[in-house]
CSV table of C-alpha atoms in Angstrom, one decimal:
chain,number,residue,atom,x,y,z
A,1,MET,CA,0.0,0.0,0.0
A,2,LYS,CA,2.9,2.4,0.8
A,3,GLN,CA,4.4,1.8,-2.6
A,4,PHE,CA,1.1,2.4,-4.3
A,5,LEU,CA,0.7,5.8,-2.5
A,6,LEU,CA,4.3,6.8,-3.4
A,7,ILE,CA,3.6,6.0,-7.1
A,8,LEU,CA,0.4,8.1,-7.0
A,9,ILE,CA,2.3,11.0,-5.4
A,10,PHE,CA,5.4,11.0,-7.7
A,11,LEU,CA,4.0,9.7,-11.0
A,12,PRO,CA,2.6,13.2,-12.0
A,13,ILE,CA,6.0,14.7,-11.3
A,14,PHE,CA,7.8,12.1,-13.5
A,15,LEU,CA,5.2,12.5,-16.3
A,16,PHE,CA,5.1,16.2,-16.2
A,17,GLY,CA,8.7,17.1,-15.6
A,18,GLN,CA,10.0,20.2,-13.9
A,19,GLY,CA,6.8,21.3,-12.1
A,20,LEU,CA,5.7,23.5,-15.0
A,21,GLU,CA,2.2,24.9,-14.4
A,22,LYS,CA,-0.5,22.9,-16.2
A,23,ASN,CA,-2.8,25.7,-17.3
A,24,SER,CA,-2.4,28.7,-19.4
A,25,ILE,CA,-4.5,31.6,-20.7
A,26,SER,CA,-3.2,33.3,-23.9
A,27,GLY,CA,-4.2,36.2,-26.0
A,28,ASN,CA,-4.0,35.2,-29.7
A,29,ILE,CA,-4.0,36.7,-33.2
A,30,LEU,CA,-5.4,34.0,-35.6
A,31,GLY,CA,-4.9,30.4,-34.4
A,32,SER,CA,-7.8,28.4,-32.9
A,33,SER,CA,-9.5,31.5,-31.5
A,34,SER,CA,-10.4,32.8,-35.0
A,35,ILE,CA,-9.2,36.3,-35.8
A,36,LEU,CA,-8.5,37.7,-32.3
A,37,GLY,CA,-9.3,36.0,-29.0
A,38,ILE,CA,-8.3,34.2,-25.9
A,39,THR,CA,-7.2,30.5,-25.6
A,40,TYR,CA,-7.2,28.2,-22.6
A,41,GLU,CA,-4.4,25.6,-22.8
A,42,ARG,CA,-4.1,22.5,-20.6
A,43,TYR,CA,-0.7,20.7,-20.4
A,44,LEU,CA,-1.5,17.0,-20.5
A,45,SER,CA,2.2,15.9,-20.3
A,46,ASN,CA,5.6,17.4,-20.9
A,47,ARG,CA,5.0,17.0,-24.7
A,48,ILE,CA,1.3,17.4,-25.3
A,49,ILE,CA,-0.9,20.5,-24.9
A,50,VAL,CA,-4.6,20.8,-25.8
A,51,GLU,CA,-6.3,24.2,-26.3
A,52,PHE,CA,-9.7,25.7,-26.6
A,53,GLY,CA,-10.2,29.2,-28.0
A,54,VAL,CA,-12.9,31.8,-28.1
A,55,GLY,CA,-12.6,34.8,-30.4
A,56,MET,CA,-14.4,37.9,-31.6
A,57,VAL,CA,-16.1,36.0,-34.4
A,58,GLY,CA,-15.5,32.3,-33.7
A,59,ILE,CA,-14.3,29.4,-31.6
A,60,GLY,CA,-11.8,26.6,-32.0
A,61,ALA,CA,-9.7,23.8,-30.5
A,62,GLY,CA,-6.5,22.0,-31.2
A,63,PHE,CA,-3.5,20.2,-29.8
A,64,ASN,CA,0.2,20.6,-30.0
A,65,TYR,CA,2.9,17.9,-29.7
A,66,TYR,CA,6.2,19.2,-28.6
A,67,ILE,CA,9.2,17.5,-30.3
A,68,SER,CA,11.3,17.8,-27.2
A,69,GLN,CA,10.2,18.0,-23.6
A,70,ILE,CA,8.7,21.4,-22.6
A,71,LYS,CA,11.3,23.3,-20.5
A,72,THR,CA,11.4,26.7,-19.1
A,73,LYS,CA,13.8,29.3,-20.4
A,74,SER,CA,14.0,27.7,-23.8
A,75,TRP,CA,12.4,27.7,-27.2
A,76,CYS,CA,10.3,24.5,-27.7
A,77,PRO,CA,9.3,23.4,-31.2
A,78,TYR,CA,6.0,21.7,-31.9
A,79,VAL,CA,3.6,20.4,-34.5
A,80,GLY,CA,-0.1,20.1,-34.1
A,81,LEU,CA,-3.6,20.1,-35.5
A,82,LYS,CA,-6.0,23.1,-35.0
A,83,TYR,CA,-9.6,23.7,-36.0
A,84,SER,CA,-11.4,27.1,-36.0
A,85,THR,CA,-14.8,28.4,-37.0
A,86,LEU,CA,-15.7,31.9,-38.1
A,87,ILE,CA,-19.1,33.5,-38.3
A,88,LEU,CA,-19.8,37.0,-39.6
A,89,VAL,CA,-23.4,38.2,-39.5
A,90,ASP,CA,-24.8,39.1,-43.0
A,91,MET,CA,-21.6,37.7,-44.6
A,92,GLY,CA,-21.5,34.0,-43.8
A,93,GLY,CA,-19.2,31.6,-42.0
A,94,GLY,CA,-16.6,29.0,-42.4
A,95,ILE,CA,-14.3,26.5,-40.9
A,96,LEU,CA,-10.5,26.2,-41.0
A,97,THR,CA,-8.3,23.3,-40.2
A,98,TYR,CA,-4.5,23.6,-40.1
A,99,ILE,CA,-1.3,21.9,-39.2
A,100,PRO,CA,0.8,24.3,-37.3
A,101,PHE,CA,4.6,24.1,-37.2
A,102,GLY,CA,5.7,26.4,-34.4
A,103,VAL,CA,7.8,27.3,-31.4
A,104,THR,CA,6.9,28.5,-27.9
A,105,PHE,CA,9.2,30.2,-25.4
A,106,PHE,CA,8.4,29.3,-21.8
A,107,THR,CA,9.9,31.9,-19.4
A,108,SER,CA,11.1,31.1,-15.9
A,109,SER,CA,8.8,29.8,-13.2
A,110,LYS,CA,8.9,33.3,-11.7
A,111,LEU,CA,7.4,35.1,-14.7
A,112,LYS,CA,5.3,32.2,-15.9
A,113,LEU,CA,4.8,33.6,-19.5
A,114,ASN,CA,4.5,31.8,-22.8
A,115,ILE,CA,5.4,33.5,-26.1
A,116,GLY,CA,4.8,31.6,-29.3
A,117,ALA,CA,4.1,31.6,-33.0
A,118,ASP,CA,3.3,29.0,-35.6
A,119,ILE,CA,2.5,28.7,-39.3
A,120,GLY,CA,1.3,25.9,-41.5
A,121,PRO,CA,-0.9,24.6,-44.3
A,122,SER,CA,-4.6,24.9,-43.9
A,123,TYR,CA,-7.9,23.9,-45.6
A,124,ALA,CA,-10.6,26.5,-45.4
A,125,LYS,CA,-14.3,26.2,-46.4
A,126,TRP,CA,-16.3,29.5,-46.5
A,127,ILE,CA,-20.0,29.8,-47.1
A,128,SER,CA,-21.0,33.3,-48.0
A,129,SER,CA,-24.6,34.3,-47.6
A,130,ASP,CA,-26.7,37.2,-48.8
A,131,PHE,CA,-29.6,37.1,-46.3
A,132,MET,CA,-31.6,39.6,-48.3
A,133,GLU,CA,-31.4,37.5,-51.5
A,134,PHE,CA,-31.5,34.1,-49.7
A,135,GLU,CA,-28.5,33.0,-51.8
A,136,SER,CA,-25.3,31.3,-50.7
A,137,THR,CA,-22.1,30.3,-52.3
A,138,GLU,CA,-19.4,27.9,-51.1
A,139,THR,CA,-15.7,28.3,-51.5
A,140,LYS,CA,-13.0,25.8,-50.6
A,141,THR,CA,-9.3,26.7,-50.6
A,142,PHE,CA,-5.8,25.7,-49.3
A,143,LEU,CA,-3.7,28.4,-47.8
A,144,LEU,CA,-1.2,29.3,-45.1
A,145,HIS,CA,-2.5,30.1,-41.6
A,146,GLY,CA,-0.7,30.9,-38.4
A,147,ASN,CA,-0.9,32.1,-34.8
A,148,ILE,CA,0.9,34.6,-32.6
A,149,LYS,CA,0.2,34.3,-28.8
A,150,ILE,CA,1.3,35.7,-25.4
A,151,GLY,CA,0.0,33.9,-22.3
A,152,ILE,CA,0.4,33.4,-18.6
A,153,ARG,CA,0.7,30.0,-16.9
A,154,PHE,CA,-1.0,29.2,-13.6
């Protein structure tokens, strides 16, 4: 029983690493929070982060896989998959899925800041609507999409 309790206590430390905070709130331009918004990130391990974003005109979600372990005071490269929706009244709406290739700098445990950017190929589907004419058109395209973020860990 004593060994089981020790495993329960120390397993999260071994899985997560250096005691990095497991939650983050970030301000974003583009990314999973549509055009401009806020993203909540949850650190599942020292390599995987999931995120949920809410923006001015949409919502989104995604995950990032860090190629090396997440460490403070260093640039950490990642690859991921992100999904975002966009709705503009009287214009239409769309979805965007992209594969980000990016890097995040995790400051010291004292400052607890994250600064990051990514860019990658995306697939977008836009349905434009003219509500007065009751017509809609659909456009599908491949393009580059990215994200710039600054956040705080807690």
